[in-house]
Amino acid sequence: MPETTPPRYDVIAIGNAVVDVIASCEEELIDELQLNRGGMTLIDEARADELYEAMPPAREISGGSAANTLAGLATLGLQCAFIGQVADDQLGKVFRHDMRATGIDFDTPARDGEPATGRVLIFVTPDGERTMNTFLGAGQFLPAAALDEDLIASGAILYLEGYLWDPEEPRRAMRRAIEVAREAGRKVAFTASESFVIDRHRDDFHAMIEDGVIDILFVNESELATLTGEDDFETGLAAVAGKVPVLVATRSEKGAVAIAHGERAEVAAVPVIKVIDTTGAGDQFAAGFLSGYAKGEPLTRCLKRGAICASEVIAHYGPRPEADMQALMEERL
């Protein structure tokens, strides 16, 4: 159905509302705590408390994949709103403050009682690799009833976080959000987030791709292999490219590829003097790409924006940009 009203927002995202707790550590601690090095593991509150006790001195920064992407988009001057679930607790208040201070509208009501607001315990080794341990907390109880459907219909792009597809309640909410967005003639973007999510929900993801409800799909190289069952990158691209209007595949230091309506573009990774922390690299790549896509920029330029944003965030701790991103774009594009 065609759009009936101009969008109020450039991007509206649904995702986990979590606070990142980030600490530098030696390789030995990863082994000692039996962590999944370089990956993301879902944990319960007891394990979260155990890992927190074992962490070296840490810093707390509001995170969540889709929320990080919106933070990047907001610094690039786009109008954004977030839908996600926090608890009525201190971390929930911190998260809400951080989102609003970044210029993102966030009005989903807080949830009373247990569980607490989600948190991600991130161990960063000397090579900059991050090992994430996620307690979703209140975020996994985002109900469809909490959706502001008028808000969703007012966004040019609805951006969905794959991590949140795993719990049942927010998965139902996201299905409804897709319906609302498509009825309003808006675009739906989906980020796969992690291979384990694809493993658990492969049939769902394949169905959404085959049904044509995803307009923009973000994957990294390993997620593409998991989704398609193809270890060869080019074979994997070919298996998906004709089924989604826009496919974006990132390859870390090997750059990124996008295929849109039969057009292919590639960019190299932007060199970084020292990789400090890879947390948020994919989130900020998506922010850069969408900032160009929302403005109708050429595919290669959208990819360049993504590469610039990713290079900025991996040069410091934390998943959100610290530089003046609009100035950085003017300098590097």
GROMACS .gro file of C-alpha atoms in nm:
model
  333
    1MET     CA    1   0.000   0.000   0.000
    2PRO     CA    2   0.148   0.341  -0.088
    3GLU     CA    3   0.228   0.598   0.177
    4THR     CA    4  -0.057   0.830   0.262
    5THR     CA    5   0.135   1.078   0.479
    6PRO     CA    6   0.498   1.195   0.483
    7PRO     CA    7   0.701   1.021   0.755
    8ARG     CA    8   0.768   1.210   1.077
    9TYR     CA    9   1.078   1.002   1.157
   10ASP     CA   10   1.359   0.877   0.939
   11VAL     CA   11   1.407   0.557   1.139
   12ILE     CA   12   1.211   0.389   1.417
   13ALA     CA   13   1.380   0.091   1.582
   14ILE     CA   14   1.264  -0.192   1.804
   15GLY     CA   15   1.534  -0.358   2.008
   16ASN     CA   16   1.680  -0.459   2.339
   17ALA     CA   17   1.700  -0.186   2.600
   18VAL     CA   18   2.017  -0.281   2.785
   19VAL     CA   19   2.312  -0.119   2.956
   20ASP     CA   20   2.658  -0.233   2.846
   21VAL     CA   21   2.914  -0.301   3.118
   22ILE     CA   22   3.254  -0.300   2.945
   23ALA     CA   23   3.589  -0.406   3.090
   24SER     CA   24   3.933  -0.477   2.948
   25CYS     CA   25   4.075  -0.817   3.039
   26GLU     CA   26   4.350  -1.062   2.956
   27GLU     CA   27   4.291  -1.369   2.742
   28GLU     CA   28   4.328  -1.594   3.046
   29LEU     CA   29   4.012  -1.456   3.206
   30ILE     CA   30   3.806  -1.557   2.901
   31ASP     CA   31   3.921  -1.917   2.949
   32GLU     CA   32   3.889  -1.908   3.326
   33LEU     CA   33   3.526  -1.796   3.307
   34GLN     CA   34   3.454  -2.035   3.017
   35LEU     CA   35   3.325  -1.759   2.795
   36ASN     CA   36   3.243  -1.786   2.424
   37ARG     CA   37   3.531  -1.577   2.296
   38GLY     CA   38   3.424  -1.322   2.037
   39GLY     CA   39   3.059  -1.426   2.050
   40MET     CA   40   2.740  -1.336   2.232
   41THR     CA   41   2.589  -1.566   2.493
   42LEU     CA   42   2.251  -1.527   2.660
   43ILE     CA   43   2.275  -1.564   3.038
   44ASP     CA   44   2.040  -1.554   3.336
   45GLU     CA   45   2.052  -1.304   3.619
   46ALA     CA   46   2.255  -1.533   3.848
   47ARG     CA   47   2.525  -1.576   3.582
   48ALA     CA   48   2.519  -1.202   3.517
   49ASP     CA   49   2.589  -1.138   3.884
   50GLU     CA   50   2.868  -1.398   3.883
   51LEU     CA   51   3.041  -1.246   3.578
   52TYR     CA   52   3.001  -0.893   3.709
   53GLU     CA   53   3.181  -0.993   4.028
   54ALA     CA   54   3.467  -1.140   3.823
   55MET     CA   55   3.506  -0.838   3.592
   56PRO     CA   56   3.797  -0.594   3.620
   57PRO     CA   57   3.702  -0.227   3.666
   58ALA     CA   58   3.432  -0.148   3.412
   59ARG     CA   59   3.240   0.138   3.257
   60GLU     CA   60   2.864   0.142   3.205
   61ILE     CA   61   2.722   0.272   2.876
   62SER     CA   62   2.367   0.239   2.749
   63GLY     CA   63   2.365  -0.010   2.464
   64GLY     CA   64   2.153  -0.259   2.276
   65SER     CA   65   2.214  -0.320   1.906
   66ALA     CA   66   1.924  -0.124   1.756
   67ALA     CA   67   1.955   0.150   2.018
   68ASN     CA   68   2.324   0.188   1.928
   69THR     CA   69   2.231   0.223   1.561
   70LEU     CA   70   1.979   0.493   1.645
   71ALA     CA   71   2.241   0.676   1.851
   72GLY     CA   72   2.464   0.679   1.543
   73LEU     CA   73   2.181   0.796   1.320
   74ALA     CA   74   2.089   1.074   1.563
   75THR     CA   75   2.447   1.206   1.565
   76LEU     CA   76   2.424   1.215   1.186
   77GLY     CA   77   2.120   1.438   1.207
   78LEU     CA   78   1.838   1.191   1.143
   79GLN     CA   79   1.509   1.193   1.334
   80CYS     CA   80   1.469   0.871   1.531
   81ALA     CA   81   1.247   0.699   1.785
   82PHE     CA   82   1.302   0.381   1.987
   83ILE     CA   83   1.067   0.112   2.116
   84GLY     CA   84   1.203  -0.118   2.386
   85GLN     CA   85   1.135  -0.238   2.739
   86VAL     CA   86   1.314  -0.128   3.054
   87ALA     CA   87   1.222  -0.199   3.415
   88ASP     CA   88   1.128   0.071   3.663
   89ASP     CA   89   1.475   0.070   3.818
   90GLN     CA   90   1.795   0.273   3.817
   91LEU     CA   91   1.943   0.116   3.503
   92GLY     CA   92   1.612   0.173   3.327
   93LYS     CA   93   1.625   0.541   3.418
   94VAL     CA   94   1.986   0.562   3.298
   95PHE     CA   95   1.894   0.404   2.965
   96ARG     CA   96   1.596   0.635   2.911
   97HIS     CA   97   1.803   0.941   2.997
   98ASP     CA   98   2.083   0.841   2.761
   99MET     CA   99   1.844   0.785   2.470
  100ARG     CA  100   1.664   1.114   2.516
  101ALA     CA  101   1.991   1.303   2.570
  102THR     CA  102   2.105   1.175   2.230
  103GLY     CA  103   1.792   1.324   2.072
  104ILE     CA  104   1.601   0.997   2.031
  105ASP     CA  105   1.234   0.982   2.127
  106PHE     CA  106   1.176   0.696   2.371
  107ASP     CA  107   0.838   0.675   2.542
  108THR     CA  108   0.771   0.302   2.595
  109PRO     CA  109   0.640   0.276   2.953
  110ALA     CA  110   0.871   0.109   3.208
  111ARG     CA  111   0.774  -0.235   3.339
  112ASP     CA  112   0.703  -0.281   3.709
  113GLY     CA  113   0.859  -0.564   3.909
  114GLU     CA  114   1.107  -0.829   3.806
  115PRO     CA  115   1.316  -0.886   3.605
  116ALA     CA  116   1.554  -0.593   3.615
  117THR     CA  117   1.660  -0.384   3.316
  118GLY     CA  118   1.885  -0.587   3.087
  119ARG     CA  119   2.261  -0.560   3.080
  120VAL     CA  120   2.545  -0.690   2.864
  121LEU     CA  121   2.873  -0.780   3.031
  122ILE     CA  122   3.144  -0.724   2.771
  123PHE     CA  123   3.500  -0.849   2.813
  124VAL     CA  124   3.746  -0.683   2.574
  125THR     CA  125   4.078  -0.859   2.514
  126PRO     CA  126   4.401  -0.678   2.409
  127ASP     CA  127   4.329  -0.741   2.039
  128GLY     CA  128   4.004  -0.542   2.067
  129GLU     CA  129   3.781  -0.850   2.036
  130ARG     CA  130   3.469  -0.834   2.250
  131THR     CA  131   3.302  -1.125   2.426
  132MET     CA  132   2.944  -1.043   2.517
  133ASN     CA  133   2.726  -1.201   2.784
  134THR     CA  134   2.370  -1.077   2.770
  135PHE     CA  135   2.105  -1.077   3.040
  136LEU     CA  136   1.802  -0.951   2.851
  137GLY     CA  137   1.603  -0.876   3.163
  138ALA     CA  138   1.291  -0.669   3.111
  139GLY     CA  139   1.367  -0.635   2.740
  140GLN     CA  140   1.245  -0.987   2.664
  141PHE     CA  141   0.898  -0.896   2.788
  142LEU     CA  142   0.817  -0.620   2.540
  143PRO     CA  143   0.449  -0.689   2.462
  144ALA     CA  144   0.262  -0.605   2.145
  145ALA     CA  145   0.035  -0.394   2.365
  146ALA     CA  146   0.329  -0.160   2.432
  147LEU     CA  147   0.361  -0.072   2.063
  148ASP     CA  148   0.256   0.275   1.956
  149GLU     CA  149   0.122   0.180   1.615
  150ASP     CA  150   0.078   0.542   1.507
  151LEU     CA  151   0.444   0.597   1.591
  152ILE     CA  152   0.552   0.295   1.386
  153ALA     CA  153   0.346   0.411   1.089
  154SER     CA  154   0.514   0.752   1.108
  155GLY     CA  155   0.866   0.622   1.043
  156ALA     CA  156   1.011   0.597   0.692
  157ILE     CA  157   1.213   0.289   0.799
  158LEU     CA  158   1.131   0.036   1.070
  159TYR     CA  159   1.458  -0.119   1.192
  160LEU     CA  160   1.437  -0.450   1.378
  161GLU     CA  161   1.704  -0.614   1.591
  162GLY     CA  162   1.749  -0.989   1.545
  163TYR     CA  163   1.855  -1.040   1.906
  164LEU     CA  164   1.502  -0.949   2.015
  165TRP     CA  165   1.351  -1.210   1.783
  166ASP     CA  166   1.458  -1.483   2.026
  167PRO     CA  167   1.214  -1.423   2.317
  168GLU     CA  168   0.853  -1.505   2.233
  169GLU     CA  169   0.676  -1.191   2.356
  170PRO     CA  170   0.883  -0.932   2.168
  171ARG     CA  171   0.885  -1.157   1.862
  172ARG     CA  172   0.505  -1.125   1.851
  173ALA     CA  173   0.539  -0.750   1.897
  174MET     CA  174   0.786  -0.727   1.609
  175ARG     CA  175   0.559  -0.930   1.380
  176ARG     CA  176   0.281  -0.684   1.451
  177ALA     CA  177   0.515  -0.391   1.394
  178ILE     CA  178   0.608  -0.530   1.052
  179GLU     CA  179   0.240  -0.550   0.962
  180VAL     CA  180   0.182  -0.190   1.071
  181ALA     CA  181   0.484  -0.059   0.883
  182ARG     CA  182   0.396  -0.239   0.562
  183GLU     CA  183   0.032  -0.129   0.580
  184ALA     CA  184   0.163   0.227   0.603
  185GLY     CA  185   0.387   0.176   0.299
  186ARG     CA  186   0.711   0.203   0.499
  187LYS     CA  187   1.038   0.012   0.459
  188VAL     CA  188   1.138  -0.271   0.694
  189ALA     CA  189   1.506  -0.322   0.775
  190PHE     CA  190   1.626  -0.626   0.970
  191THR     CA  191   1.964  -0.702   1.121
  192ALA     CA  192   2.034  -1.070   1.186
  193SER     CA  193   2.248  -0.983   1.492
  194GLU     CA  194   2.411  -1.320   1.562
  195SER     CA  195   2.442  -1.668   1.410
  196PHE     CA  196   2.281  -1.837   1.709
  197VAL     CA  197   1.963  -1.635   1.651
  198ILE     CA  198   1.953  -1.756   1.292
  199ASP     CA  199   2.013  -2.115   1.405
  200ARG     CA  200   1.714  -2.096   1.637
  201HIS     CA  201   1.480  -1.912   1.399
  202ARG     CA  202   1.604  -2.006   1.052
  203ASP     CA  203   1.255  -2.103   0.931
  204ASP     CA  204   1.116  -1.767   1.043
  205PHE     CA  205   1.391  -1.573   0.870
  206HIS     CA  206   1.363  -1.774   0.550
  207ALA     CA  207   0.985  -1.722   0.551
  208MET     CA  208   1.019  -1.345   0.594
  209ILE     CA  209   1.271  -1.331   0.311
  210GLU     CA  210   1.058  -1.548   0.081
  211ASP     CA  211   0.743  -1.350   0.167
  212GLY     CA  212   0.915  -1.024   0.078
  213VAL     CA  213   0.851  -0.847   0.409
  214ILE     CA  214   1.216  -0.745   0.454
  215ASP     CA  215   1.331  -0.453   0.239
  216ILE     CA  216   1.684  -0.419   0.380
  217LEU     CA  217   1.876  -0.710   0.534
  218PHE     CA  218   2.199  -0.662   0.729
  219VAL     CA  219   2.425  -0.964   0.789
  220ASN     CA  220   2.792  -1.023   0.856
  221GLU     CA  221   2.993  -1.292   0.683
  222SER     CA  222   2.932  -1.565   0.941
  223GLU     CA  223   2.561  -1.484   0.969
  224LEU     CA  224   2.526  -1.509   0.592
  225ALA     CA  225   2.686  -1.854   0.600
  226THR     CA  226   2.453  -1.965   0.879
  227LEU     CA  227   2.147  -1.827   0.702
  228THR     CA  228   2.223  -1.987   0.366
  229GLY     CA  229   2.423  -2.295   0.465
  230GLU     CA  230   2.691  -2.181   0.221
  231ASP     CA  231   3.048  -2.138   0.345
  232ASP     CA  232   3.152  -1.958   0.028
  233PHE     CA  233   3.073  -1.589   0.063
  234GLU     CA  234   2.981  -1.528  -0.301
  235THR     CA  235   2.754  -1.833  -0.311
  236GLY     CA  236   2.582  -1.710   0.003
  237LEU     CA  237   2.529  -1.366  -0.147
  238ALA     CA  238   2.379  -1.517  -0.460
  239ALA     CA  239   2.138  -1.726  -0.253
  240VAL     CA  240   1.984  -1.420  -0.086
  241ALA     CA  241   2.044  -1.122  -0.312
  242GLY     CA  242   1.751  -1.182  -0.543
  243LYS     CA  243   1.507  -1.224  -0.256
  244VAL     CA  244   1.552  -0.894  -0.072
  245PRO     CA  245   1.556  -0.552  -0.237
  246VAL     CA  246   1.869  -0.447  -0.044
  247LEU     CA  247   2.126  -0.688   0.100
  248VAL     CA  248   2.418  -0.553   0.305
  249ALA     CA  249   2.694  -0.793   0.410
  250THR     CA  250   2.986  -0.679   0.625
  251ARG     CA  251   3.321  -0.858   0.639
  252SER     CA  252   3.515  -0.683   0.919
  253GLU     CA  253   3.862  -0.585   0.789
  254LYS     CA  254   3.766  -0.709   0.440
  255GLY     CA  255   3.510  -0.433   0.396
  256ALA     CA  256   3.149  -0.472   0.292
  257VAL     CA  257   2.924  -0.555  -0.003
  258ALA     CA  258   2.574  -0.436  -0.087
  259ILE     CA  259   2.342  -0.560  -0.359
  260ALA     CA  260   2.033  -0.352  -0.430
  261HIS     CA  261   1.788  -0.424  -0.711
  262GLY     CA  262   2.061  -0.604  -0.904
  263GLU     CA  263   2.326  -0.334  -0.852
  264ARG     CA  264   2.637  -0.442  -0.659
  265ALA     CA  265   2.873  -0.214  -0.468
  266GLU     CA  266   3.176  -0.286  -0.251
  267VAL     CA  267   3.395  -0.081  -0.018
  268ALA     CA  268   3.712  -0.151   0.174
  269ALA     CA  269   3.728  -0.112   0.548
  270VAL     CA  270   3.848   0.231   0.664
  271PRO     CA  271   4.196   0.191   0.819
  272VAL     CA  272   4.220   0.235   1.194
  273ILE     CA  273   4.551   0.305   1.371
  274LYS     CA  274   4.457   0.079   1.664
  275VAL     CA  275   4.146  -0.127   1.721
  276ILE     CA  276   4.040  -0.068   2.081
  277ASP     CA  277   3.696  -0.230   2.103
  278THR     CA  278   3.487  -0.385   1.825
  279THR     CA  279   3.165  -0.352   2.026
  280GLY     CA  280   2.906  -0.175   1.813
  281ALA     CA  281   3.096  -0.197   1.484
  282GLY     CA  282   2.807  -0.362   1.301
  283ASP     CA  283   2.555  -0.135   1.470
  284GLN     CA  284   2.736   0.177   1.356
  285PHE     CA  285   2.792   0.038   1.006
  286ALA     CA  286   2.414   0.002   0.982
  287ALA     CA  287   2.373   0.360   1.108
  288GLY     CA  288   2.607   0.495   0.844
  289PHE     CA  289   2.446   0.295   0.565
  290LEU     CA  290   2.092   0.391   0.665
  291SER     CA  291   2.189   0.757   0.697
  292GLY     CA  292   2.272   0.753   0.328
  293TYR     CA  293   1.986   0.525   0.223
  294ALA     CA  294   1.731   0.749   0.395
  295LYS     CA  295   1.856   1.039   0.184
  296GLY     CA  296   1.849   0.842  -0.141
  297GLU     CA  297   2.228   0.841  -0.183
  298PRO     CA  298   2.403   0.601  -0.424
  299LEU     CA  299   2.477   0.251  -0.294
  300THR     CA  300   2.855   0.294  -0.281
  301ARG     CA  301   2.821   0.616  -0.085
  302CYS     CA  302   2.587   0.443   0.164
  303LEU     CA  303   2.852   0.174   0.215
  304LYS     CA  304   3.125   0.436   0.259
  305ARG     CA  305   2.916   0.603   0.528
  306GLY     CA  306   2.885   0.268   0.703
  307ALA     CA  307   3.259   0.202   0.686
  308ILE     CA  308   3.339   0.547   0.828
  309CYS     CA  309   3.101   0.498   1.120
  310ALA     CA  310   3.238   0.151   1.196
  311SER     CA  311   3.597   0.278   1.192
  312GLU     CA  312   3.513   0.554   1.439
  313VAL     CA  313   3.349   0.329   1.696
  314ILE     CA  314   3.619   0.057   1.701
  315ALA     CA  315   3.885   0.317   1.781
  316HIS     CA  316   3.746   0.373   2.133
  317TYR     CA  317   3.561   0.190   2.407
  318GLY     CA  318   3.185   0.167   2.384
  319PRO     CA  319   2.927   0.099   2.112
  320ARG     CA  320   2.823   0.455   2.031
  321PRO     CA  321   3.006   0.732   1.843
  322GLU     CA  322   3.210   0.989   2.033
  323ALA     CA  323   3.327   1.205   1.741
  324ASP     CA  324   3.131   1.473   1.558
  325MET     CA  325   3.002   1.231   1.297
  326GLN     CA  326   2.861   1.491   1.061
  327ALA     CA  327   3.198   1.664   1.051
  328LEU     CA  328   3.371   1.327   1.005
  329MET     CA  329   3.146   1.248   0.709
  330GLU     CA  330   3.222   1.581   0.545
  331GLU     CA  331   3.593   1.517   0.592
  332ARG     CA  332   3.608   1.156   0.467
  333LEU     CA  333   3.335   1.113   0.207
   0.00000   0.00000   0.00000
